[in-house]
Backbone as JSON Lines, residues from 0, in Angstrom:
{"i":0,"aa":"X","n":[6.49,10.94,1.09],"ca":[6.38,10.31,2.23],"c":[6.69,8.38,2.46]}
{"i":1,"aa":"X","n":[7.44,7.96,2.96],"ca":[7.27,6.74,2.9],"c":[6.0,6.01,3.31]}
{"i":2,"aa":"X","n":[5.94,4.9,3.13],"ca":[4.5,4.18,3.96],"c":[4.67,2.97,3.9]}
{"i":3,"aa":"X","n":[4.95,2.2,5.2],"ca":[4.52,0.51,5.45],"c":[2.55,0.06,5.4]}
{"i":4,"aa":"X","n":[2.44,-0.98,4.84],"ca":[1.72,-1.39,4.85],"c":[1.78,-2.61,5.6]}
{"i":5,"aa":"X","n":[1.69,-2.78,6.72],"ca":[1.13,-3.85,8.3],"c":[0.13,-4.36,7.99]}
{"i":6,"aa":"X","n":[0.15,-5.85,7.7],"ca":[-1.1,-6.97,7.45],"c":[-0.56,-7.9,8.36]}
{"i":7,"aa":"X","n":[-1.81,-7.89,9.44],"ca":[-1.61,-8.88,10.74],"c":[-2.71,-10.21,9.63]}
{"i":8,"aa":"X","n":[-2.48,-11.76,10.1],"ca":[-3.52,-12.48,9.71],"c":[-3.63,-13.79,11.5]}
{"i":9,"aa":"X","n":[-3.27,-13.09,12.32],"ca":[-2.98,-13.83,13.15],"c":[-4.98,-14.09,14.3]}
{"i":10,"aa":"X","n":[-5.33,-15.33,14.28],"ca":[-6.72,-14.45,15.54],"c":[-5.81,-14.78,16.36]}
{"i":11,"aa":"X","n":[-5.04,-15.18,17.23],"ca":[-4.81,-14.86,18.67],"c":[-4.71,-13.85,19.34]}
{"i":12,"aa":"X","n":[-4.84,-12.67,18.7],"ca":[-4.57,-11.4,19.33],"c":[-3.39,-11.58,20.17]}
{"i":13,"aa":"X","n":[-3.53,-10.8,21.32],"ca":[-1.89,-10.48,22.09],"c":[-1.42,-11.6,22.29]}
{"i":14,"aa":"X","n":[-2.03,-13.48,22.48],"ca":[-1.05,-14.1,22.6],"c":[-0.41,-14.31,21.27]}
{"i":15,"aa":"X","n":[-0.56,-14.03,20.35],"ca":[0.27,-14.36,19.11],"c":[1.43,-13.79,18.84]}
{"i":16,"aa":"X","n":[2.13,-14.78,18.63],"ca":[3.92,-14.37,18.54],"c":[4.3,-14.11,17.04]}
{"i":17,"aa":"X","n":[3.13,-14.06,15.91],"ca":[3.83,-13.14,14.58],"c":[3.03,-11.92,14.62]}
{"i":18,"aa":"X","n":[2.32,-11.7,15.85],"ca":[1.49,-10.27,15.99],"c":[2.74,-9.19,16.86]}
{"i":19,"aa":"X","n":[3.25,-10.63,17.64],"ca":[4.45,-9.69,18.14],"c":[5.31,-9.05,16.76]}
{"i":20,"aa":"X","n":[6.26,-10.17,16.49],"ca":[7.15,-9.87,15.54],"c":[6.76,-8.37,14.9]}
{"i":21,"aa":"X","n":[5.35,-8.46,14.01],"ca":[5.27,-7.33,13.52],"c":[5.14,-6.42,13.91]}
{"i":22,"aa":"X","n":[4.78,-6.21,15.26],"ca":[5.19,-4.81,16.24],"c":[6.25,-4.19,16.04]}
{"i":23,"aa":"X","n":[6.85,-5.42,16.28],"ca":[8.49,-4.77,16.79],"c":[9.21,-4.28,15.08]}
{"i":24,"aa":"X","n":[8.77,-5.25,14.49],"ca":[8.93,-4.83,12.8],"c":[8.4,-3.26,12.85]}
{"i":25,"aa":"X","n":[7.35,-3.02,13.0],"ca":[6.73,-1.55,13.14],"c":[6.95,-0.31,13.42]}
{"i":26,"aa":"X","n":[7.34,-0.77,14.96],"ca":[7.94,-0.43,15.44],"c":[9.7,0.66,15.16]}
{"i":27,"aa":"X","n":[10.59,-0.39,14.83],"ca":[11.62,-0.37,13.8],"c":[11.7,0.27,12.93]}
{"i":28,"aa":"X","n":[10.53,-0.27,11.86],"ca":[10.42,1.22,10.58],"c":[10.14,2.66,11.02]}
{"i":29,"aa":"X","n":[9.28,2.64,11.82],"ca":[9.02,4.0,12.8],"c":[10.22,4.85,13.34]}
{"i":30,"aa":"X","n":[10.92,3.95,13.38],"ca":[12.23,4.41,14.07],"c":[12.79,4.91,12.77]}
{"i":31,"aa":"X","n":[13.58,3.62,12.35],"ca":[14.36,4.63,10.33],"c":[13.5,5.34,9.17]}
{"i":32,"aa":"X","n":[12.23,5.45,9.89],"ca":[11.46,6.39,9.61],"c":[10.15,7.22,9.74]}
{"i":33,"aa":"X","n":[10.99,8.18,10.76],"ca":[9.99,8.95,11.4],"c":[9.23,10.36,10.86]}
{"i":34,"aa":"X","n":[9.32,10.12,9.43],"ca":[7.57,11.26,8.53],"c":[7.25,9.95,8.01]}
{"i":35,"aa":"X","n":[7.38,9.11,8.36],"ca":[6.88,7.82,7.91],"c":[5.16,7.91,7.99]}
{"i":36,"aa":"X","n":[4.42,6.8,6.91],"ca":[2.71,6.63,6.89],"c":[2.69,5.0,7.56]}
{"i":37,"aa":"X","n":[2.24,4.2,8.08],"ca":[1.57,2.83,8.59],"c":[0.33,3.13,8.51]}
{"i":38,"aa":"X","n":[-0.02,1.5,7.45],"ca":[-1.57,1.95,7.2],"c":[-1.31,-0.18,7.76]}
{"i":39,"aa":"X","n":[-2.25,-0.24,8.49],"ca":[-2.76,-1.36,9.4],"c":[-4.26,-2.18,8.54]}
{"i":40,"aa":"X","n":[-3.53,-3.13,8.39],"ca":[-4.64,-4.66,7.96],"c":[-4.63,-5.33,8.28]}
{"i":41,"aa":"X","n":[-5.92,-5.86,9.31],"ca":[-6.19,-7.1,10.08],"c":[-6.69,-8.28,9.31]}
{"i":42,"aa":"X","n":[-6.27,-8.49,8.17],"ca":[-7.06,-9.67,7.92],"c":[-7.69,-10.76,8.53]}
{"i":43,"aa":"X","n":[-7.61,-10.5,9.62],"ca":[-8.37,-11.78,10.59],"c":[-9.99,-10.69,10.83]}
{"i":44,"aa":"X","n":[-9.84,-9.64,11.27],"ca":[-11.03,-9.2,10.96],"c":[-11.86,-8.09,10.54]}
{"i":45,"aa":"X","n":[-11.09,-8.28,9.39],"ca":[-11.34,-7.83,8.3],"c":[-12.52,-8.92,7.68]}
{"i":46,"aa":"X","n":[-13.89,-8.75,7.52],"ca":[-15.0,-9.26,6.88],"c":[-14.57,-9.08,5.2]}
{"i":47,"aa":"X","n":[-14.11,-10.4,4.98],"ca":[-13.85,-10.82,3.33],"c":[-14.3,-12.81,2.92]}
{"i":48,"aa":"X","n":[-15.46,-12.38,2.02],"ca":[-16.11,-12.87,1.46],"c":[-15.11,-14.0,0.25]}
{"i":49,"aa":"X","n":[-15.22,-14.91,0.2],"ca":[-15.27,-16.19,-0.72],"c":[-14.97,-15.36,-2.32]}
{"i":50,"aa":"X","n":[-14.64,-15.91,-3.18],"ca":[-14.61,-15.39,-4.63],"c":[-15.72,-16.08,-4.74]}
{"i":51,"aa":"X","n":[-16.72,-15.64,-5.75],"ca":[-18.27,-16.23,-6.28],"c":[-18.04,-16.03,-8.0]}
{"i":52,"aa":"X","n":[-19.0,-15.82,-8.75],"ca":[-19.17,-16.11,-10.47],"c":[-19.24,-14.53,-10.35]}
{"i":53,"aa":"X","n":[-20.17,-13.69,-8.97],"ca":[-20.57,-12.96,-9.19],"c":[-19.52,-11.64,-9.49]}
{"i":54,"aa":"X","n":[-18.24,-11.85,-8.25],"ca":[-17.38,-11.63,-8.12],"c":[-16.47,-11.28,-9.68]}
{"i":55,"aa":"X","n":[-16.43,-12.55,-9.71],"ca":[-15.51,-12.87,-11.05],"c":[-16.04,-11.46,-12.47]}
{"i":56,"aa":"X","n":[-17.11,-12.17,-12.51],"ca":[-17.95,-11.22,-13.35],"c":[-17.57,-9.57,-13.19]}
{"i":57,"aa":"X","n":[-17.39,-9.04,-12.25],"ca":[-17.38,-7.57,-11.78],"c":[-15.99,-7.12,-12.09]}
{"i":58,"aa":"X","n":[-14.61,-8.47,-11.85],"ca":[-13.66,-7.8,-12.25],"c":[-12.73,-7.83,-13.53]}
{"i":59,"aa":"X","n":[-14.02,-8.66,-14.3],"ca":[-13.23,-8.6,-16.31],"c":[-14.25,-7.79,-16.23]}
{"i":60,"aa":"X","n":[-15.35,-6.59,-16.0],"ca":[-16.68,-5.97,-16.69],"c":[-15.69,-5.03,-16.75]}
{"i":61,"aa":"X","n":[-15.69,-4.57,-17.86],"ca":[-14.92,-2.71,-17.74],"c":[-15.25,-1.48,-16.68]}
{"i":62,"aa":"X","n":[-14.76,-1.37,-16.48],"ca":[-14.88,0.28,-15.13],"c":[-15.64,1.16,-15.03]}
{"i":63,"aa":"X","n":[-15.96,1.37,-16.48],"ca":[-17.63,2.56,-17.18],"c":[-17.92,1.31,-17.84]}
{"i":64,"aa":"X","n":[-18.57,0.17,-17.6],"ca":[-19.88,-0.04,-17.95],"c":[-20.06,-0.96,-16.45]}
{"i":65,"aa":"X","n":[-19.23,-0.79,-14.96],"ca":[-19.61,-1.56,-14.28],"c":[-20.96,-0.45,-13.69]}
{"i":66,"aa":"X","n":[-22.06,-2.01,-13.4],"ca":[-23.76,-1.84,-12.44],"c":[-23.27,-1.2,-11.25]}
{"i":67,"aa":"X","n":[-24.2,-0.48,-10.48],"ca":[-23.53,-0.51,-8.87],"c":[-23.3,-1.44,-8.61]}
{"i":68,"aa":"X","n":[-24.41,-2.24,-8.23],"ca":[-23.93,-3.39,-7.52],"c":[-22.92,-3.93,-7.67]}
{"i":69,"aa":"X","n":[-22.26,-4.2,-9.16],"ca":[-20.84,-4.39,-9.17],"c":[-19.81,-2.96,-8.7]}
{"i":70,"aa":"X","n":[-19.86,-2.76,-8.37],"ca":[-18.82,-1.6,-7.82],"c":[-18.97,-1.88,-6.29]}
{"i":71,"aa":"X","n":[-20.65,-2.26,-5.83],"ca":[-20.12,-2.55,-4.33],"c":[-19.09,-3.59,-4.26]}
{"i":72,"aa":"X","n":[-20.14,-5.11,-5.09],"ca":[-19.31,-6.05,-4.87],"c":[-17.52,-5.81,-4.98]}
{"i":73,"aa":"X","n":[-16.81,-5.1,-5.93],"ca":[-15.56,-5.12,-5.75],"c":[-14.85,-3.42,-4.67]}
{"i":74,"aa":"X","n":[-15.84,-3.36,-4.29],"ca":[-14.84,-2.2,-2.94],"c":[-14.09,-2.67,-2.47]}
{"i":75,"aa":"X","n":[-14.57,-3.69,-1.49],"ca":[-13.34,-4.52,-0.57],"c":[-12.12,-4.86,-1.74]}
{"i":76,"aa":"X","n":[-12.31,-5.16,-2.66],"ca":[-11.3,-5.82,-3.49],"c":[-10.26,-3.63,-3.67]}
{"i":77,"aa":"X","n":[-10.94,-3.2,-4.29],"ca":[-10.19,-1.77,-5.02],"c":[-9.72,-1.44,-3.74]}
{"i":78,"aa":"X","n":[-9.83,-1.4,-1.83],"ca":[-9.4,-0.46,-1.54],"c":[-8.32,-1.41,-1.1]}
{"i":79,"aa":"X","n":[-7.86,-2.95,-0.79],"ca":[-7.41,-3.66,-0.72],"c":[-6.22,-3.33,-1.25]}
{"i":80,"aa":"X","n":[-6.54,-3.22,-2.73],"ca":[-4.99,-3.05,-3.83],"c":[-4.86,-1.49,-3.6]}
{"i":81,"aa":"X","n":[-5.9,-0.74,-3.36],"ca":[-5.1,0.52,-3.39],"c":[-3.77,0.79,-1.67]}
{"i":82,"aa":"X","n":[-4.37,0.17,-0.78],"ca":[-3.24,-0.04,-0.25],"c":[-2.08,-0.14,0.06]}
{"i":83,"aa":"X","n":[-2.07,-1.49,-1.13],"ca":[-1.12,-2.01,-1.53],"c":[-0.28,-1.1,-2.73]}
{"i":84,"aa":"X","n":[-1.01,-0.45,-3.19],"ca":[-0.72,0.42,-4.67],"c":[0.14,1.39,-4.09]}
{"i":85,"aa":"X","n":[-0.21,1.75,-2.39],"ca":[0.43,3.46,-2.01],"c":[1.52,2.75,-0.84]}
{"i":86,"aa":"X","n":[1.23,1.43,-0.62],"ca":[2.52,1.11,0.19],"c":[3.99,1.1,-0.55]}
{"i":87,"aa":"X","n":[5.45,1.45,0.41],"ca":[6.24,0.93,-0.91],"c":[7.28,-0.3,-0.13]}
{"i":88,"aa":"X","n":[6.09,-0.43,0.92],"ca":[6.86,-1.67,1.82],"c":[6.14,-2.35,2.68]}
{"i":89,"aa":"X","n":[5.85,-3.82,2.45],"ca":[4.75,-4.38,3.29],"c":[5.64,-5.17,4.32]}
{"i":90,"aa":"X","n":[5.14,-5.56,5.34],"ca":[5.32,-6.61,6.1],"c":[4.08,-7.32,6.59]}
{"i":91,"aa":"X","n":[4.5,-8.51,6.02],"ca":[3.14,-9.53,6.43],"c":[3.56,-10.55,8.18]}
{"i":92,"aa":"X","n":[2.56,-10.68,8.88],"ca":[2.85,-11.83,10.13],"c":[1.69,-12.47,10.01]}
{"i":93,"aa":"X","n":[2.48,-13.7,9.78],"ca":[1.77,-15.12,9.19],"c":[1.77,-16.09,10.37]}
{"i":94,"aa":"X","n":[0.71,-16.94,10.72],"ca":[1.21,-17.76,12.02],"c":[1.08,-19.11,10.36]}
{"i":95,"aa":"X","n":[1.28,-20.27,11.13],"ca":[1.11,-21.0,9.71],"c":[0.1,-22.13,9.92]}
{"i":96,"aa":"X","n":[-0.67,-22.4,9.67],"ca":[-1.85,-23.1,9.88],"c":[-1.68,-24.51,8.89]}
{"i":97,"aa":"X","n":[-1.59,-25.82,9.48],"ca":[-1.81,-26.69,8.42],"c":[-0.32,-27.08,7.37]}
{"i":98,"aa":"X","n":[0.41,-26.61,8.06],"ca":[1.91,-26.22,6.88],"c":[1.44,-25.43,5.64]}
{"i":99,"aa":"X","n":[0.27,-24.26,5.68],"ca":[0.09,-23.19,4.66],"c":[-0.4,-21.97,5.89]}
{"i":100,"aa":"X","n":[-1.08,-21.1,4.64],"ca":[-1.35,-19.79,5.61],"c":[-2.59,-19.84,6.33]}
{"i":101,"aa":"X","n":[-2.57,-18.89,6.72],"ca":[-4.09,-18.83,6.79],"c":[-5.25,-18.42,6.86]}
{"i":102,"aa":"X","n":[-6.47,-19.25,6.56],"ca":[-8.11,-19.41,5.32],"c":[-7.86,-17.2,5.43]}
{"i":103,"aa":"X","n":[-7.62,-16.48,6.61],"ca":[-8.01,-15.59,6.0],"c":[-7.88,-14.43,5.01]}
{"i":104,"aa":"X","n":[-5.99,-14.99,5.26],"ca":[-5.03,-14.7,4.22],"c":[-5.08,-14.8,2.94]}
{"i":105,"aa":"X","n":[-5.7,-16.08,2.59],"ca":[-5.51,-16.51,0.99],"c":[-7.19,-15.74,0.88]}
{"i":106,"aa":"X","n":[-7.9,-15.49,1.05],"ca":[-8.95,-14.76,0.94],"c":[-8.77,-13.03,0.57]}
{"i":107,"aa":"X","n":[-7.37,-12.56,1.54],"ca":[-6.94,-11.11,1.29],"c":[-6.46,-11.68,-0.14]}
{"i":108,"aa":"X","n":[-6.23,-12.59,-0.91],"ca":[-4.61,-12.44,-1.77],"c":[-5.57,-12.49,-2.71]}
{"i":109,"aa":"X","n":[-7.0,-13.87,-2.84],"ca":[-8.05,-13.97,-3.76],"c":[-8.76,-12.21,-4.01]}
{"i":110,"aa":"X","n":[-8.66,-11.49,-3.12],"ca":[-8.75,-10.17,-3.78],"c":[-8.29,-8.96,-4.33]}
{"i":111,"aa":"X","n":[-6.95,-9.5,-4.08],"ca":[-6.04,-8.43,-5.17],"c":[-5.12,-8.73,-5.81]}
{"i":112,"aa":"X","n":[-5.19,-10.15,-5.87],"ca":[-4.31,-10.71,-7.52],"c":[-6.02,-10.76,-8.6]}
{"i":113,"aa":"X","n":[-5.47,-9.2,-8.67],"ca":[-7.02,-9.49,-10.41],"c":[-5.71,-8.4,-11.53]}
{"i":114,"aa":"X","n":[-6.28,-9.03,-12.73],"ca":[-6.04,-9.07,-13.44],"c":[-6.03,-7.06,-14.43]}
{"i":115,"aa":"X","n":[-5.04,-6.71,-14.74],"ca":[-4.76,-5.02,-15.11],"c":[-5.33,-4.21,-13.66]}
{"i":116,"aa":"X","n":[-5.01,-5.16,-12.47],"ca":[-4.74,-4.24,-11.01],"c":[-2.99,-4.43,-10.9]}
{"i":117,"aa":"X","n":[-2.95,-5.56,-10.27],"ca":[-1.85,-5.73,-9.62],"c":[-0.66,-6.98,-10.55]}
{"i":118,"aa":"X","n":[-1.76,-7.39,-11.63],"ca":[-1.18,-8.23,-13.21],"c":[-1.7,-7.8,-13.61]}
{"i":119,"aa":"X","n":[-0.8,-8.41,-15.18],"ca":[-1.08,-8.06,-16.46],"c":[-0.72,-9.28,-17.64]}
{"i":120,"aa":"X","n":[-1.82,-9.79,-18.39],"ca":[-1.03,-10.83,-19.36],"c":[-1.31,-9.56,-20.8]}
{"i":121,"aa":"X","n":[-1.26,-7.54,-20.59],"ca":[-1.44,-7.36,-21.99],"c":[-0.24,-8.22,-23.29]}
{"i":122,"aa":"X","n":[1.28,-8.17,-22.7],"ca":[1.39,-8.48,-23.54],"c":[2.28,-10.2,-24.22]}
{"i":123,"aa":"X","n":[1.29,-11.02,-23.8],"ca":[0.89,-12.87,-23.71],"c":[1.25,-13.38,-22.43]}
{"i":124,"aa":"X","n":[2.47,-12.39,-22.07],"ca":[2.89,-13.24,-20.31],"c":[2.37,-12.21,-19.07]}
{"i":125,"aa":"X","n":[2.3,-13.46,-18.29],"ca":[2.34,-12.44,-16.78],"c":[3.41,-11.61,-16.17]}
{"i":126,"aa":"X","n":[2.94,-10.29,-16.01],"ca":[4.1,-9.22,-15.42],"c":[3.01,-8.74,-14.21]}
{"i":127,"aa":"X","n":[3.71,-8.83,-13.22],"ca":[3.51,-8.07,-12.01],"c":[3.67,-6.38,-12.34]}
{"i":128,"aa":"X","n":[2.31,-6.34,-11.79],"ca":[2.77,-4.75,-11.26],"c":[2.89,-3.89,-10.8]}
{"i":129,"aa":"X","n":[2.95,-4.99,-8.88],"ca":[3.33,-3.71,-7.87],"c":[4.79,-3.63,-7.45]}
{"i":130,"aa":"X","n":[5.6,-3.53,-9.04],"ca":[6.69,-3.17,-8.85],"c":[7.54,-1.91,-7.87]}
{"i":131,"aa":"X","n":[9.08,-2.52,-7.43],"ca":[9.62,-1.32,-6.29],"c":[9.17,-1.32,-5.87]}
{"i":132,"aa":"X","n":[8.6,-2.82,-4.95],"ca":[8.11,-2.84,-3.66],"c":[8.89,-3.47,-2.91]}
{"i":133,"aa":"X","n":[8.84,-3.54,-1.1],"ca":[9.31,-4.73,-0.7],"c":[8.51,-5.46,0.54]}
{"i":134,"aa":"X","n":[8.95,-6.64,0.4],"ca":[8.22,-7.22,1.37],"c":[8.74,-7.86,2.75]}
{"i":135,"aa":"X","n":[8.49,-7.67,3.74],"ca":[9.13,-8.94,5.15],"c":[8.09,-9.68,5.31]}
{"i":136,"aa":"X","n":[8.2,-10.93,5.47],"ca":[7.18,-11.78,5.82],"c":[8.12,-12.32,7.62]}
{"i":137,"aa":"X","n":[6.98,-12.35,8.47],"ca":[7.16,-13.07,9.23],"c":[6.18,-14.16,10.14]}
{"i":138,"aa":"X","n":[6.61,-15.12,10.23],"ca":[6.1,-16.23,9.97],"c":[6.16,-17.31,10.84]}
{"i":139,"aa":"X","n":[5.58,-17.5,12.26],"ca":[5.41,-18.08,13.33],"c":[4.73,-19.56,13.5]}
{"i":140,"aa":"X","n":[5.66,-20.47,13.99],"ca":[4.61,-21.77,13.09],"c":[5.14,-22.92,14.72]}
{"i":141,"aa":"X","n":[4.63,-23.36,14.6],"ca":[4.21,-24.46,15.96],"c":[5.82,-25.65,15.83]}
{"i":142,"aa":"X","n":[6.0,-26.07,14.95],"ca":[7.38,-26.75,14.22],"c":[8.38,-26.2,13.55]}
{"i":143,"aa":"X","n":[8.61,-27.14,13.56],"ca":[10.44,-26.1,12.68],"c":[10.45,-26.74,11.33]}
{"i":144,"aa":"X","n":[10.3,-25.7,10.49],"ca":[10.61,-26.3,9.22],"c":[11.63,-25.71,8.26]}
{"i":145,"aa":"X","n":[12.5,-25.18,8.81],"ca":[13.21,-24.62,8.22],"c":[14.39,-26.12,7.14]}
{"i":146,"aa":"X","n":[15.15,-25.05,6.29],"ca":[15.29,-25.69,4.91],"c":[17.39,-26.48,5.77]}
{"i":147,"aa":"X","n":[16.6,-27.52,6.11],"ca":[17.54,-28.98,5.74],"c":[17.02,-29.9,7.35]}
{"i":148,"aa":"X","n":[15.61,-29.47,7.24],"ca":[14.93,-29.43,8.95],"c":[14.25,-30.88,8.14]}
{"i":149,"aa":"X","n":[14.21,-31.99,9.25],"ca":[13.13,-33.44,8.81],"c":[12.0,-32.85,8.15]}
{"i":150,"aa":"X","n":[10.97,-31.81,8.64],"ca":[9.61,-31.33,7.99],"c":[9.61,-29.93,7.26]}
{"i":151,"aa":"X","n":[10.92,-30.08,7.01],"ca":[11.57,-28.2,5.23],"c":[10.13,-28.52,4.37]}
{"i":152,"aa":"X","n":[9.91,-30.18,4.0],"ca":[9.13,-30.05,2.61],"c":[7.88,-30.3,3.54]}
{"i":153,"aa":"X","n":[7.21,-29.67,4.22],"ca":[5.52,-29.41,5.12],"c":[5.76,-28.2,4.58]}
{"i":154,"aa":"X","n":[6.57,-27.55,4.45],"ca":[6.6,-25.53,4.35],"c":[5.8,-24.95,3.11]}
{"i":155,"aa":"X","n":[4.83,-24.96,3.03],"ca":[4.1,-24.68,2.02],"c":[3.86,-22.72,2.15]}
{"i":156,"aa":"X","n":[4.63,-22.5,3.16],"ca":[3.76,-20.75,3.89],"c":[4.34,-19.86,2.71]}
{"i":157,"aa":"X","n":[6.11,-20.3,3.7],"ca":[6.64,-19.91,2.89],"c":[7.43,-19.09,0.92]}
{"i":158,"aa":"X","n":[7.29,-20.87,0.81],"ca":[7.3,-20.97,-0.5],"c":[6.0,-20.18,-1.5]}
{"i":159,"aa":"X","n":[5.14,-20.49,-1.27],"ca":[3.98,-20.0,-1.26],"c":[2.97,-18.48,-1.65]}
{"i":160,"aa":"X","n":[3.79,-17.52,-0.7],"ca":[3.66,-16.34,-0.18],"c":[5.06,-15.47,-1.29]}
{"i":161,"aa":"X","n":[5.88,-15.87,-1.26],"ca":[7.37,-15.63,-2.34],"c":[6.02,-16.24,-3.5]}
{"i":162,"aa":"X","n":[6.3,-17.06,-3.52],"ca":[5.43,-17.05,-5.66],"c":[4.52,-16.27,-5.74]}
{"i":163,"aa":"X","n":[3.53,-15.79,-5.02],"ca":[2.07,-14.7,-5.05],"c":[2.58,-13.63,-5.39]}
{"i":164,"aa":"X","n":[3.69,-12.69,-4.21],"ca":[4.25,-11.84,-4.1],"c":[4.91,-11.97,-5.23]}
{"i":165,"aa":"X","n":[6.18,-12.58,-5.82],"ca":[6.56,-12.7,-6.6],"c":[5.67,-12.04,-8.77]}
{"i":166,"aa":"X","n":[4.7,-13.28,-8.72],"ca":[3.6,-13.35,-9.48],"c":[3.06,-10.78,-9.62]}
{"i":167,"aa":"X","n":[2.76,-11.35,-8.32],"ca":[2.91,-9.13,-8.35],"c":[3.5,-8.37,-8.71]}
{"i":168,"aa":"X","n":[4.86,-8.48,-8.9],"ca":[5.82,-8.04,-9.76],"c":[6.59,-7.47,-8.35]}
{"i":169,"aa":"X","n":[6.68,-8.22,-7.28],"ca":[6.78,-8.02,-5.39],"c":[8.2,-8.84,-5.71]}
{"i":170,"aa":"X","n":[9.22,-8.74,-5.68],"ca":[11.02,-9.64,-5.87],"c":[11.83,-9.33,-4.47]}
{"i":171,"aa":"X","n":[11.45,-8.27,-4.23],"ca":[12.66,-8.09,-2.7],"c":[11.86,-8.49,-1.17]}
{"i":172,"aa":"X","n":[11.95,-9.76,-0.91],"ca":[11.05,-10.58,-0.12],"c":[12.36,-10.87,0.5]}
{"i":173,"aa":"X","n":[12.17,-10.51,1.86],"ca":[12.38,-11.17,3.08],"c":[12.05,-12.19,4.25]}
{"i":174,"aa":"X","n":[12.36,-13.18,4.68],"ca":[11.32,-14.25,5.67],"c":[11.66,-14.0,6.86]}
{"i":175,"aa":"X","n":[11.49,-14.51,7.57],"ca":[11.96,-14.05,9.08],"c":[10.99,-15.73,9.63]}
{"i":176,"aa":"X","n":[11.51,-16.61,10.21],"ca":[10.59,-17.87,10.33],"c":[10.94,-17.97,11.91]}
{"i":177,"aa":"X","n":[9.72,-17.8,13.17],"ca":[9.53,-17.74,13.86],"c":[9.64,-19.63,14.65]}
{"i":178,"aa":"X","n":[10.28,-20.68,13.89],"ca":[9.7,-21.68,14.27],"c":[10.24,-22.52,15.55]}
{"i":179,"aa":"X","n":[8.97,-23.69,16.37],"ca":[8.85,-23.9,17.25],"c":[8.1,-23.02,18.17]}
{"i":180,"aa":"X","n":[6.9,-22.97,17.84],"ca":[6.32,-21.73,19.05],"c":[5.25,-22.76,20.12]}
{"i":181,"aa":"X","n":[5.15,-23.91,19.49],"ca":[4.71,-25.14,20.48],"c":[5.33,-25.12,21.85]}
{"i":182,"aa":"X","n":[6.68,-25.27,21.78],"ca":[7.33,-25.03,22.99],"c":[6.96,-24.36,23.78]}
{"i":183,"aa":"X","n":[6.53,-23.43,23.38],"ca":[5.67,-22.15,24.46],"c":[4.64,-22.38,25.35]}
{"i":184,"aa":"X","n":[3.63,-23.4,23.96],"ca":[2.46,-24.04,24.7],"c":[2.62,-24.71,25.79]}
{"i":185,"aa":"X","n":[3.75,-25.29,25.5],"ca":[4.06,-26.91,26.49],"c":[4.89,-26.68,27.4]}
{"i":186,"aa":"X","n":[4.95,-25.06,27.96],"ca":[6.09,-25.17,29.13],"c":[7.47,-24.88,29.03]}
{"i":187,"aa":"X","n":[7.18,-25.56,27.72],"ca":[8.86,-26.41,27.74],"c":[9.94,-24.64,27.36]}
{"i":188,"aa":"X","n":[9.67,-23.69,27.25],"ca":[10.69,-22.44,27.58],"c":[9.51,-20.54,27.36]}
{"i":189,"aa":"X","n":[10.08,-19.77,27.87],"ca":[8.93,-18.91,28.27],"c":[8.85,-17.79,27.32]}
{"i":190,"aa":"X","n":[7.88,-17.7,27.11],"ca":[7.32,-16.57,26.04],"c":[8.69,-15.59,25.64]}
{"i":191,"aa":"X","n":[9.48,-14.92,26.67],"ca":[10.18,-14.3,26.35],"c":[11.7,-14.55,25.76]}
{"i":192,"aa":"X","n":[12.2,-15.19,26.3],"ca":[13.13,-16.03,25.7],"c":[13.36,-16.77,24.0]}
{"i":193,"aa":"X","n":[11.98,-17.38,23.94],"ca":[11.64,-17.95,22.5],"c":[11.81,-16.39,21.35]}
{"i":194,"aa":"X","n":[11.0,-15.68,22.14],"ca":[10.94,-14.18,21.32],"c":[12.28,-13.02,20.81]}
{"i":195,"aa":"X","n":[12.82,-14.01,21.7],"ca":[14.64,-12.51,22.25],"c":[15.27,-12.75,20.73]}
{"i":196,"aa":"X","n":[15.61,-14.13,20.44],"ca":[16.45,-14.06,19.29],"c":[15.68,-13.61,17.42]}
{"i":197,"aa":"X","n":[14.37,-13.63,18.01],"ca":[13.67,-12.75,16.57],"c":[13.3,-11.62,16.43]}
{"i":198,"aa":"X","n":[13.28,-11.24,17.81],"ca":[13.46,-9.76,18.27],"c":[14.59,-9.12,17.41]}
{"i":199,"aa":"X","n":[15.87,-9.88,18.22],"ca":[16.77,-9.41,17.91],"c":[17.2,-9.07,16.77]}
{"i":200,"aa":"X","n":[16.67,-10.41,16.22],"ca":[16.94,-10.37,13.99],"c":[16.12,-9.15,13.66]}
{"i":201,"aa":"X","n":[15.22,-8.99,13.84],"ca":[14.5,-7.48,13.51],"c":[14.72,-6.69,13.56]}
{"i":202,"aa":"X","n":[15.56,-6.48,14.94],"ca":[15.99,-5.04,15.2],"c":[17.02,-4.59,14.64]}
{"i":203,"aa":"X","n":[18.25,-6.23,14.32],"ca":[19.96,-6.1,13.34],"c":[19.52,-5.3,12.27]}
{"i":204,"aa":"X","n":[18.04,-5.47,11.25],"ca":[17.55,-5.45,9.82],"c":[17.37,-4.0,9.41]}
{"i":205,"aa":"X","n":[17.28,-3.53,10.8],"ca":[16.93,-2.0,10.74],"c":[18.03,-1.4,11.0]}
{"i":206,"aa":"X","n":[19.36,-2.13,11.76],"ca":[20.26,-1.52,11.88],"c":[21.27,-1.58,10.45]}
{"i":207,"aa":"X","n":[20.93,-2.61,9.94],"ca":[22.17,-2.98,8.74],"c":[21.74,-2.49,7.76]}
{"i":208,"aa":"X","n":[20.56,-2.07,7.44],"ca":[20.17,-0.91,6.64],"c":[20.85,0.17,6.22]}
């Protein structure tokens, strides 16, 4: 049974453009995979604590030697990694915050990037363990940061996520960017008009598959 992991990170709820786009993607994926399963993870509402010394100590302790306290410390990380391992495909809804990703998504990354779980140095060089997966990143940004634009060098969201996913073994990555969301907030364009080309691109991606 194919499985999709749907990850949202916007704090804006129904007003979020990235959430609208992931919802559209999930709908298309379900149509294309009627027997499929969707795992939903909202990192903006999941309590994820920053990595600390106790967490680092726990993840580098052999499983058979973990104390009850250490098992509790790593429980959420184990759950999040389990979701990644179970899914065949991922879709990320990512609003650009200060030229990069939301802090909640970074906390999630810190929990799932674990040696011998999602990557390994067993051969002396890093090797991603999440192989055979596919990811789609749907980015919503206030400005336009596409390649070739004046603000392209300010885009740290797309390159960072590609790098992290690639390090973990996920190299089949598609990015669809909805830049210029600030035009909606400023009343220069209505929401539906803005969303239409991005929704069309998502729907077309399933027709082409």
